[in-house]
Coordinates of C-alpha atoms and ligand atoms in Angstrom, one line a residue:
M1 CA 129.3 41.5 94.5
S2 CA 129.3 41.3 90.7
Q3 CA 132.1 42.8 88.7
P4 CA 131.8 46.4 87.8
R5 CA 130.1 46.5 84.4
L6 CA 129.8 49.0 81.6
R7 CA 126.6 50.7 82.1
T8 CA 124.5 53.0 80.0
V9 CA 121.5 55.0 81.4
V10 CA 118.7 56.0 79.1
V11 CA 116.1 58.4 80.4
L12 CA 113.0 58.7 78.3
A13 CA 111.8 62.3 78.3
A14 CA 110.5 63.0 74.8
G15 CA 106.8 62.8 75.6
E16 CA 104.6 65.9 75.7
G17 CA 102.8 65.1 78.9
K18 CA 99.5 66.2 77.3
R19 CA 97.5 65.9 80.6
M20 CA 99.8 68.4 82.3
K21 CA 98.1 71.0 80.1
S22 CA 101.3 73.0 80.2
A23 CA 103.6 75.1 78.0
L24 CA 106.4 73.6 80.0
P25 CA 107.5 70.1 79.0
K26 CA 106.4 67.6 81.6
V27 CA 109.8 66.5 82.7
L28 CA 110.8 70.1 83.5
H29 CA 108.0 70.6 86.1
P30 CA 109.7 71.3 89.5
L31 CA 109.2 69.1 92.5
L32 CA 110.8 70.1 95.8
G33 CA 114.2 71.3 94.4
R34 CA 114.6 69.4 91.2
T35 CA 112.7 68.9 88.0
L36 CA 111.1 65.6 87.3
V37 CA 113.9 64.6 85.0
G38 CA 116.4 66.0 87.5
H39 CA 115.1 63.6 90.2
V40 CA 115.4 60.7 87.8
L41 CA 119.0 61.6 86.9
A42 CA 119.8 62.0 90.6
A43 CA 118.4 58.5 91.3
A44 CA 120.6 57.0 88.5
A45 CA 123.7 59.0 89.3
P46 CA 125.2 56.5 91.8
L47 CA 125.3 53.8 89.1
G48 CA 128.3 55.6 87.8
A49 CA 127.2 54.9 84.2
E50 CA 129.7 55.3 81.4
R51 CA 127.2 57.4 79.6
T52 CA 123.8 58.9 80.2
V53 CA 121.5 59.5 77.3
V54 CA 118.3 61.5 77.6
V55 CA 115.8 61.1 74.8
V56 CA 114.3 64.5 74.1
G57 CA 111.4 65.5 71.9
H58 CA 108.7 67.8 73.1
G59 CA 110.3 71.1 74.1
A60 CA 113.7 69.6 73.1
E61 CA 115.5 72.9 73.3
Q62 CA 114.3 73.7 76.7
V63 CA 115.0 70.2 78.0
R64 CA 118.5 70.3 76.5
A65 CA 119.2 73.7 78.1
H66 CA 118.1 72.3 81.4
L67 CA 120.3 69.2 81.0
A68 CA 123.3 71.4 80.2
E69 CA 122.8 73.0 83.6
I70 CA 122.1 69.9 85.7
A71 CA 123.8 67.1 83.9
P72 CA 126.4 68.5 81.4
D73 CA 127.8 65.0 80.8
A74 CA 124.5 63.6 79.6
T75 CA 123.8 63.3 75.9
G76 CA 120.5 64.6 74.6
V77 CA 119.2 62.5 71.7
L78 CA 116.3 63.8 69.7
Q79 CA 113.2 61.7 69.0
A80 CA 111.5 64.0 66.6
E81 CA 108.3 62.0 66.5
Q82 CA 107.1 60.1 69.6
R83 CA 106.5 56.7 68.3
G84 CA 106.6 54.9 71.6
T85 CA 109.0 54.0 74.4
G86 CA 110.6 51.2 72.4
H87 CA 111.2 53.5 69.5
A88 CA 112.7 56.0 71.9
V89 CA 115.2 53.5 73.3
R90 CA 116.0 52.4 69.8
I91 CA 116.9 55.9 68.8
A92 CA 118.9 56.4 72.0
L93 CA 121.1 53.3 71.4
A94 CA 121.6 54.2 67.7
A95 CA 123.1 57.5 68.9
V96 CA 125.7 55.9 71.1
P97 CA 128.6 53.6 70.2
E98 CA 127.9 49.8 70.1
S99 CA 127.9 49.0 73.8
A100 CA 128.2 45.9 75.9
G101 CA 127.1 45.6 79.6
T102 CA 123.9 46.9 81.1
V103 CA 121.5 49.4 79.7
V104 CA 119.2 50.9 82.4
V105 CA 116.1 52.6 81.0
I106 CA 114.1 54.9 83.2
N107 CA 110.9 56.8 82.3
G108 CA 111.5 60.5 82.8
D109 CA 108.4 60.9 84.9
V110 CA 109.0 58.7 88.0
P111 CA 110.6 61.3 90.3
L112 CA 110.2 59.4 93.6
L113 CA 112.6 56.6 92.6
R114 CA 115.3 56.2 95.2
P115 CA 118.9 55.6 94.1
D116 CA 119.0 52.5 96.3
T117 CA 116.1 51.0 94.4
V118 CA 117.7 51.6 91.0
G119 CA 121.0 50.1 92.4
A120 CA 119.2 47.0 93.7
L121 CA 117.4 46.5 90.4
V122 CA 120.7 46.7 88.5
E123 CA 122.5 44.5 91.0
A124 CA 119.8 41.8 90.9
H125 CA 119.8 41.9 87.1
E126 CA 123.5 41.6 86.8
R127 CA 123.8 38.9 89.4
A128 CA 121.1 36.8 87.7
G129 CA 122.7 37.3 84.3
A130 CA 119.2 38.2 83.0
A131 CA 118.6 39.5 79.5
A132 CA 116.1 42.0 81.0
T133 CA 114.8 42.9 84.4
V134 CA 111.8 45.1 85.1
L135 CA 111.0 46.9 88.3
A136 CA 107.5 46.0 89.4
A137 CA 105.3 47.2 92.2
E138 CA 102.0 46.0 93.8
V139 CA 99.7 49.0 93.8
P140 CA 96.2 49.5 95.1
D141 CA 95.0 51.1 91.9
P142 CA 96.8 50.0 88.7
T143 CA 94.7 52.1 86.4
G144 CA 96.5 53.2 83.3
L145 CA 99.7 51.2 84.0
G146 CA 101.2 48.2 82.2
R147 CA 100.5 44.9 84.0
I148 CA 103.0 42.2 84.9
V149 CA 101.7 39.0 83.4
R150 CA 103.1 35.8 85.1
D151 CA 102.6 32.2 84.2
G152 CA 101.4 29.5 86.6
A153 CA 104.8 29.1 88.0
G154 CA 105.1 32.8 88.7
R155 CA 107.5 33.5 85.9
L156 CA 107.2 36.7 83.8
E157 CA 105.4 36.0 80.5
R158 CA 105.0 39.5 79.2
I159 CA 104.0 43.1 80.1
V160 CA 100.7 44.2 78.7
E161 CA 99.5 47.8 78.5
E162 CA 96.1 48.4 80.1
R163 CA 94.4 49.3 76.8
D164 CA 95.6 46.0 75.3
A165 CA 94.9 43.9 78.3
S166 CA 92.2 41.2 78.7
P167 CA 89.8 41.7 81.7
A168 CA 91.7 39.0 83.6
E169 CA 95.0 40.9 83.0
R170 CA 93.4 44.1 84.0
A171 CA 92.6 42.6 87.4
V172 CA 96.4 42.2 88.1
R173 CA 97.6 44.8 90.5
E174 CA 101.3 44.2 89.9
V175 CA 102.4 46.9 87.5
N176 CA 105.4 47.9 85.5
A177 CA 107.1 50.8 87.2
G178 CA 108.8 52.0 84.0
I179 CA 112.4 51.2 85.1
Y180 CA 114.4 48.4 83.5
A181 CA 117.8 46.9 83.2
F182 CA 118.8 45.1 80.0
D183 CA 121.7 43.3 78.6
A184 CA 122.8 45.7 75.9
A185 CA 123.4 43.3 73.1
R186 CA 120.1 41.4 73.5
L187 CA 118.2 44.7 73.9
R188 CA 119.6 46.0 70.6
D189 CA 118.6 42.7 68.9
T190 CA 115.1 42.7 70.3
L191 CA 114.3 46.4 69.7
G192 CA 114.6 45.6 66.0
K193 CA 111.8 43.1 66.3
L194 CA 109.2 45.3 67.9
S195 CA 105.8 45.6 66.2
T196 CA 103.3 48.5 66.3
E197 CA 100.4 46.2 66.5
N198 CA 98.8 47.6 69.6
D199 CA 96.0 50.0 70.5
Q200 CA 98.3 53.0 70.2
G201 CA 100.2 51.8 67.1
E202 CA 103.5 52.5 68.9
E203 CA 106.7 50.5 69.5
Y204 CA 106.4 49.5 73.1
L205 CA 109.6 48.9 75.1
T206 CA 107.6 46.6 77.3
D207 CA 107.1 44.2 74.4
V208 CA 110.9 43.4 74.6
F209 CA 110.0 41.2 77.6
G210 CA 107.5 39.0 75.8
L211 CA 109.9 38.7 72.8
L212 CA 112.8 37.7 75.0
V213 CA 110.6 35.1 76.9
G214 CA 109.6 33.7 73.5
A215 CA 113.2 33.4 72.5
G216 CA 114.0 31.4 75.7
E217 CA 116.0 34.3 77.2
P218 CA 116.1 34.7 81.0
V219 CA 114.0 37.7 82.2
A220 CA 113.3 38.8 85.7
V221 CA 111.0 40.9 87.8
H222 CA 112.4 43.0 90.7
V223 CA 109.7 44.0 93.1
A224 CA 110.1 47.4 94.7
A225 CA 109.8 47.4 98.4
D226 CA 108.1 50.8 98.5
A227 CA 105.4 51.1 95.8
T228 CA 105.2 54.9 96.1
E229 CA 108.7 55.1 94.5
T230 CA 107.2 53.9 91.2
L231 CA 104.5 56.5 91.0
G232 CA 104.5 58.4 87.7
C233 CA 103.3 61.9 87.1
N234 CA 100.7 62.4 84.3
D235 CA 98.8 65.5 85.5
R236 CA 99.0 68.2 88.0
V237 CA 96.9 66.4 90.5
E238 CA 99.4 63.5 90.5
L239 CA 102.2 66.1 90.7
A240 CA 100.7 67.5 93.9
A241 CA 100.3 64.0 95.3
L242 CA 103.9 63.2 94.5
R243 CA 105.0 66.5 96.1
R244 CA 103.2 65.6 99.4
L245 CA 104.8 62.1 99.4
L246 CA 108.2 63.6 98.8
R247 CA 107.7 66.2 101.4
D248 CA 106.8 63.5 104.0
R249 CA 109.9 61.5 103.0
V250 CA 112.2 64.5 103.4
N251 CA 110.6 65.6 106.6
E252 CA 110.7 62.2 108.1
S253 CA 114.4 61.7 107.3
L254 CA 115.2 65.1 108.8
M255 CA 113.3 64.4 112.0
R256 CA 115.2 61.1 112.3
T257 CA 118.5 63.0 112.1
G258 CA 117.5 65.3 115.0
V259 CA 115.6 68.2 113.5
T260 CA 112.4 69.4 115.1
L261 CA 109.5 70.1 112.7
L262 CA 106.7 71.7 114.6
D263 CA 104.2 71.1 111.8
P264 CA 105.5 68.7 109.1
D265 CA 102.4 69.0 107.1
T266 CA 103.1 72.7 106.3
T267 CA 106.9 72.4 106.1
W268 CA 108.2 72.0 102.5
I269 CA 111.9 71.3 102.3
D270 CA 113.6 70.7 98.9
V271 CA 115.6 67.6 98.6
T272 CA 118.6 69.9 97.9
A273 CA 118.3 71.8 101.2
S274 CA 119.9 70.7 104.4
V275 CA 119.1 71.2 108.1
D276 CA 121.4 70.4 110.9
R277 CA 120.4 68.8 114.1
D278 CA 118.5 70.6 116.8
A279 CA 117.3 73.2 114.4
V280 CA 113.6 73.9 114.9
I281 CA 111.4 74.5 111.9
D282 CA 108.1 76.1 112.7
Q283 CA 104.9 75.9 110.6
N284 CA 104.4 77.2 107.1
T285 CA 108.1 77.2 106.2
Q286 CA 109.7 76.5 102.9
L287 CA 113.4 75.8 102.5
R288 CA 114.3 75.8 98.9
G289 CA 117.2 75.1 96.6
T290 CA 120.6 75.1 98.3
T291 CA 119.3 76.5 101.6
R292 CA 121.3 75.3 104.7
V293 CA 120.1 75.7 108.2
G294 CA 122.7 75.4 111.0
T295 CA 122.4 73.6 114.2
G296 CA 120.1 75.0 116.8
A297 CA 118.7 77.6 114.5
T298 CA 115.0 78.4 114.6
V299 CA 113.2 79.1 111.3
G300 CA 109.5 80.0 111.1
P301 CA 106.7 80.3 111.3
D302 CA 105.9 81.6 107.8
V303 CA 109.3 81.7 106.4
T304 CA 110.5 81.1 102.8
L305 CA 114.3 80.7 102.3
V306 CA 115.7 80.3 98.8
D307 CA 119.4 79.4 98.4
T308 CA 120.0 80.9 101.8
V309 CA 122.4 80.0 104.6
V310 CA 121.3 80.3 108.2
G311 CA 124.0 80.0 110.8
A312 CA 124.0 78.0 114.0
G313 CA 121.6 79.4 116.6
A314 CA 120.2 82.1 114.4
S315 CA 116.5 82.9 114.3
V316 CA 114.3 83.8 111.3
V317 CA 110.6 84.6 111.8
R318 CA 107.9 85.4 109.2
S319 CA 110.4 86.5 106.5
H320 CA 111.5 85.9 103.0
A321 CA 115.1 85.4 101.9
V322 CA 116.8 84.7 98.6
Q323 CA 120.5 84.0 98.3
A324 CA 121.2 85.5 101.6
E325 CA 123.5 84.6 104.5
V326 CA 122.4 84.9 108.1
G327 CA 125.3 84.6 110.5
P328 CA 125.4 82.5 113.6
G329 CA 123.1 83.7 116.3
A330 CA 121.7 86.5 114.1
S331 CA 118.0 87.3 114.2
V332 CA 115.7 88.2 111.3
G333 CA 112.1 89.4 111.3
P334 CA 109.3 89.3 111.8
Y335 CA 108.6 90.6 108.3
A336 CA 112.0 91.0 106.8
Y337 CA 113.0 90.6 103.2
L338 CA 116.6 89.5 102.5
R339 CA 117.6 89.7 98.9
P340 CA 120.6 88.4 97.0
A341 CA 123.9 89.0 98.7
A342 CA 122.4 90.2 101.9
R343 CA 125.0 89.0 104.4
L344 CA 124.5 89.3 108.1
G345 CA 127.3 88.8 110.6
E346 CA 127.3 86.9 113.8
K347 CA 124.5 88.1 116.1
A348 CA 123.4 90.8 113.7
K349 CA 119.7 91.8 113.8
I350 CA 117.4 92.6 111.0
G351 CA 114.0 93.6 112.4
T352 CA 110.5 94.4 111.2
F353 CA 109.8 95.6 107.7
V354 CA 113.4 95.8 106.8
E355 CA 114.7 95.0 103.3
V356 CA 118.4 94.2 102.7
K357 CA 120.1 93.7 99.4
N358 CA 123.7 93.2 98.4
S359 CA 124.9 94.5 101.8
E360 CA 127.0 93.3 104.7
V361 CA 125.7 93.9 108.2
G362 CA 128.6 93.3 110.5
A363 CA 128.6 91.2 113.7
G364 CA 126.3 92.6 116.4
S365 CA 125.0 95.4 114.2
K366 CA 121.2 96.1 114.2
V367 CA 118.8 97.4 111.7
P368 CA 115.7 97.0 113.8
H369 CA 112.8 98.9 112.0
L370 CA 111.3 100.0 108.7
T371 CA 114.4 100.3 106.7
Y372 CA 115.9 99.7 103.2
V373 CA 119.5 98.7 103.2
G374 CA 120.8 98.5 99.6
D375 CA 124.4 98.2 98.5
A376 CA 125.8 99.0 101.9
T377 CA 128.6 97.8 104.2
I378 CA 127.8 98.2 107.9
G379 CA 130.6 97.5 110.3
E380 CA 130.3 95.8 113.7
Q381 CA 128.1 96.8 116.7
S382 CA 126.5 99.6 114.8
N383 CA 122.8 100.6 115.1
I384 CA 120.8 101.9 112.2
G385 CA 117.9 104.2 113.3
A386 CA 114.3 103.4 112.4
A387 CA 112.9 104.3 108.9
T388 CA 116.3 104.7 107.2
V389 CA 116.8 104.5 103.5
F390 CA 120.1 103.7 101.9
V391 CA 119.6 105.6 98.8
N392 CA 121.7 103.5 96.5
Y393 CA 120.4 104.5 93.0
D394 CA 120.7 107.8 91.3
G395 CA 118.5 106.7 88.4
V396 CA 121.5 105.6 86.4
A397 CA 123.9 103.7 88.6
K398 CA 124.0 102.0 91.9
H399 CA 126.4 103.3 94.6
R400 CA 127.6 102.0 98.0
T401 CA 127.2 103.4 101.4
V402 CA 129.8 102.4 104.1
I403 CA 128.9 102.7 107.8
G404 CA 131.7 102.0 110.2
S405 CA 131.7 100.1 113.4
H406 CA 130.0 101.3 116.6
A407 CA 128.2 103.9 114.7
R408 CA 124.7 105.0 115.7
T409 CA 122.6 106.6 113.0
G410 CA 119.5 108.5 113.8
A411 CA 116.0 107.6 112.8
D412 CA 114.6 108.6 109.4
N413 CA 118.0 109.1 107.8
M414 CA 118.7 108.9 104.1
F415 CA 122.2 107.9 103.2
V416 CA 122.7 109.2 99.6
A417 CA 125.3 106.9 98.2
P418 CA 128.2 107.0 97.7
V419 CA 128.7 108.2 101.2
R420 CA 130.7 107.0 104.3
V421 CA 130.0 107.3 108.0
G422 CA 133.1 106.6 110.1
D423 CA 133.6 104.4 113.1
G424 CA 131.9 105.6 116.2
A425 CA 130.1 108.4 114.3
Y426 CA 126.5 109.5 115.0
T427 CA 124.0 111.0 112.7
A428 CA 121.0 113.1 113.8
A429 CA 117.4 111.9 113.3
G430 CA 115.8 113.1 110.1
S431 CA 119.1 113.8 108.3
V432 CA 119.7 113.4 104.6
I433 CA 123.4 112.4 104.7
V434 CA 125.0 113.3 101.4
D435 CA 128.6 114.0 102.7
D436 CA 130.9 111.7 104.6
V437 CA 130.7 111.8 108.3
P438 CA 134.2 111.4 109.9
A439 CA 134.8 108.9 112.7
G440 CA 133.4 110.1 116.0
A441 CA 131.6 113.1 114.4
M442 CA 127.9 113.8 114.7
G443 CA 126.4 114.3 111.2
V444 CA 123.4 116.6 111.2
A445 CA 121.7 117.5 107.9
R446 CA 118.2 119.0 108.4
A447 CA 116.6 122.4 108.7
R448 CA 116.4 124.1 112.0
Q449 CA 113.0 123.9 113.6
R450 CA 111.1 127.2 114.4
N451 CA 107.9 127.4 116.5
I452 CA 105.3 130.1 115.7
E453 CA 103.9 130.9 119.1
G454 CA 100.1 131.2 119.3
W455 CA 99.5 130.1 115.7
V456 CA 96.6 127.8 116.6
R457 CA 94.8 130.4 118.7
K458 CA 95.0 132.8 115.8
R459 CA 94.5 130.6 112.8
R460 CA 92.3 127.8 114.3
A461 CA 90.2 129.6 116.7
G462 CA 87.2 127.7 118.0
T463 CA 88.7 124.3 117.4
A464 CA 89.3 121.6 120.0
A465 CA 93.0 122.2 119.4
A466 CA 92.7 125.9 120.3
E467 CA 90.7 125.0 123.4
A468 CA 93.4 122.5 124.5
A469 CA 96.1 125.0 123.9
R470 CA 94.2 127.6 126.0
R471 CA 93.9 125.1 128.9
A472 CA 97.6 124.4 128.7
E473 CA 98.5 128.0 128.7
A474 CA 96.2 128.5 131.7
A475 CA 98.0 125.7 133.6
G476 CA 101.2 127.6 133.1
P477 CA 104.6 126.6 131.6
G478 CA 106.3 123.4 132.8
A479 CA 103.0 121.5 133.2
E480 CA 103.0 118.0 131.6
P481 CA 100.7 117.8 128.6
A482 CA 97.4 116.3 129.5
G483 CA 97.6 112.4 129.1
A484 CA 101.4 112.4 129.6
A485 CA 101.2 111.7 133.3
Q486 CA 100.8 108.0 132.8
S487 CA 103.7 107.7 130.3
A488 CA 105.9 109.8 132.6
S489 CA 105.4 107.3 135.5
D490 CA 106.1 104.4 133.1
R491 CA 109.4 106.0 132.2
A492 CA 110.3 106.4 135.8
A493 CA 109.4 102.7 136.5
G494 CA 111.5 101.6 133.6
A495 CA 114.5 103.6 134.7
R496 CA 114.2 102.1 138.2
E497 CA 114.4 98.6 136.7
G498 CA 117.4 99.6 134.8
E499 CA 115.5 98.8 131.6
A500 CA 117.0 100.2 128.5
I501 CA 114.1 102.5 127.7
H502 CA 116.0 104.0 124.9
G503 CA 116.7 100.7 123.3
D504 CA 114.2 101.8 120.8
A505 CA 114.2 105.5 121.6
E506 CA 117.9 105.7 120.7
A507 CA 117.0 104.7 117.2
V508 CA 114.5 107.5 117.2
H509 CA 116.8 110.3 118.5
P510 CA 120.4 109.5 119.4
A511 CA 120.9 111.2 122.8
P512 CA 123.3 114.0 121.9
T513 CA 121.2 115.2 119.0
T514 CA 120.1 118.5 120.2
G515 CA 118.4 119.2 117.0
D516 CA 119.4 122.8 116.8
T517 CA 123.0 122.2 116.1
A518 CA 122.6 122.5 112.4
T519 CA 125.0 125.4 112.3
D520 CA 127.5 123.9 114.7
Ligands
UD1_1 C1 104.7 53.3 80.5 C2 104.8 51.8 80.2 C3 103.8 51.1 81.2 C4 104.3 51.5 82.7 C5 104.3 53.0 82.8 C6 104.9 53.3 84.1 C7 105.2 51.5 77.9 C8 104.6 51.0 76.6 N1 104.4 51.5 78.9 O1 103.4 53.7 80.2 O2 103.9 49.7 81.1 O3 103.4 50.9 83.6 O4 105.1 53.6 81.8 O5 104.9 54.7 84.4 O6 106.4 51.7 77.9 N2 108.4 58.7 75.9 C9 109.4 59.0 75.0 N3 109.1 58.8 73.7 C10 107.9 58.2 73.3 C11 107.0 57.8 74.3 C12 107.3 58.1 75.6 O7 110.4 59.6 75.3 O8 107.8 58.0 72.1 C13 108.7 58.9 77.4 C14 107.8 59.8 78.0 O9 108.2 61.2 78.0 C15 107.8 59.3 79.5 C16 108.1 57.9 79.3 O10 108.7 57.7 78.1 O11 108.7 60.0 80.3 C17 106.9 57.0 79.5 O12 105.9 57.3 78.5 P1 104.4 57.4 78.9 O13 103.7 57.8 77.7 O14 104.2 58.2 80.1 O15 104.1 55.9 79.2 P2 103.0 55.3 80.0 O16 101.7 55.3 79.2 O17 103.0 55.9 81.3
CA2 CA1 103.8 57.8 82.3

């Protein structure tokens, strides 16, 4: 092990990235959880550099704002005119105090770089006492990249850009990855000697190598074990290719730690997300940002989770969640939408076509069907009837609804906030609840039903309905409606099996809701 050294990291991120054809600066394009420059900074982070300088130019304000978020300790240095990678490093070093030690330069557009590779490059460079070391890779198609030119003995002679290369040099498939380690003092010296006599009329950082060789200084080449790490990103086709490579890398490492991915090709997990062992991720699933999936949980198919926590053993099916928390053993979906600050307790259930926002759903509580839960607190073991709306907004301000524990609310309720339903309370189906319901009470808020006998016979004479009504009247009172015979026998069978036939039905009309108790 070499002595710990002073280290400076310089990330080059001033270029426009013309071929991206984007209003967004190239280095800010996202790639599975980080921007391109974010990946580069993450790869360099373990170096523990004294200082990190990011050269900004195109979209400087946007890039600086992003840096303030992801790397507040980094210094942004403006390169107003992009006069080449050598010029960029010259400006970067001019902005920081005279430094000794190692300067690591990384192009801002090589997001697949691994921290270990950067570490190994720097270690090799420092151990050899080299003036400069370049990371190289053997690639099948070197088009557009700088070539590593070696002499007969295999020693680095220079790095030549493709556009300045001879046909023989172009045939070389060993390329410059755009990541380097330099001795600070010798780099500063040599940067002052760069010329612009090349096809682009720019100061090339790569020319530092030829100049050092000419001065008899020791330079080295460190060959990357995995050439895909050195892939740059110049257009959106390359960006998509990098995304697939990174996806495969993330997925493979998860599978190796004991996560089942049923369809890795359609599973997109950000590098910032985590999945614990024995979780099962089904197809078409995206885990973004700081999402964490607990052990034994099942997620997917067709799920997108953004900054969401899924507890151990929970299940999320065909749903979308943003900044939500799904408790251990809870179940979500199919077709649920969890919005920020939706928090589900242990074994809670959020069912089909249910949206939850800024609400707690307590342990074991269920919101099974067709419901909007906004700004609510629901206690434990409560059941919210189908097609309920938590009416949280009066057009000016948002208000909260509180439902206690062991409450059972009827189907098609509106809870007009602010309102409270006590522990063990019930509400009747179809109620618009505007006043608090005390613990253990039945809240009923709807008009009494009246039936106008014979209305169809009088007002819809001659229709099929009138004819059906006539037959029913002829059959006499107490006869089952035609077509009901089958469902009646189903009900009987269900009851025999001890099946909870009102598992759903309860949500539709809680048992004691006699419906005509409005005046009770
Ligand atoms: C560069 C290398 C090439 C190498 C390739 C690896 C040079 C001269 N060539 O070529 O040998 O194979 O990377 O990907 O260095 N930048 C600035 N300021 C500038 C110019 C560029 O900050 O004035 C930044 C860009 O934003 C980019 C990085 O430097 O992040 C590399 O620049 P780019 O133009 O992409 O260089 P390449 O042509 O890819
Ligand atoms: Ca490039």
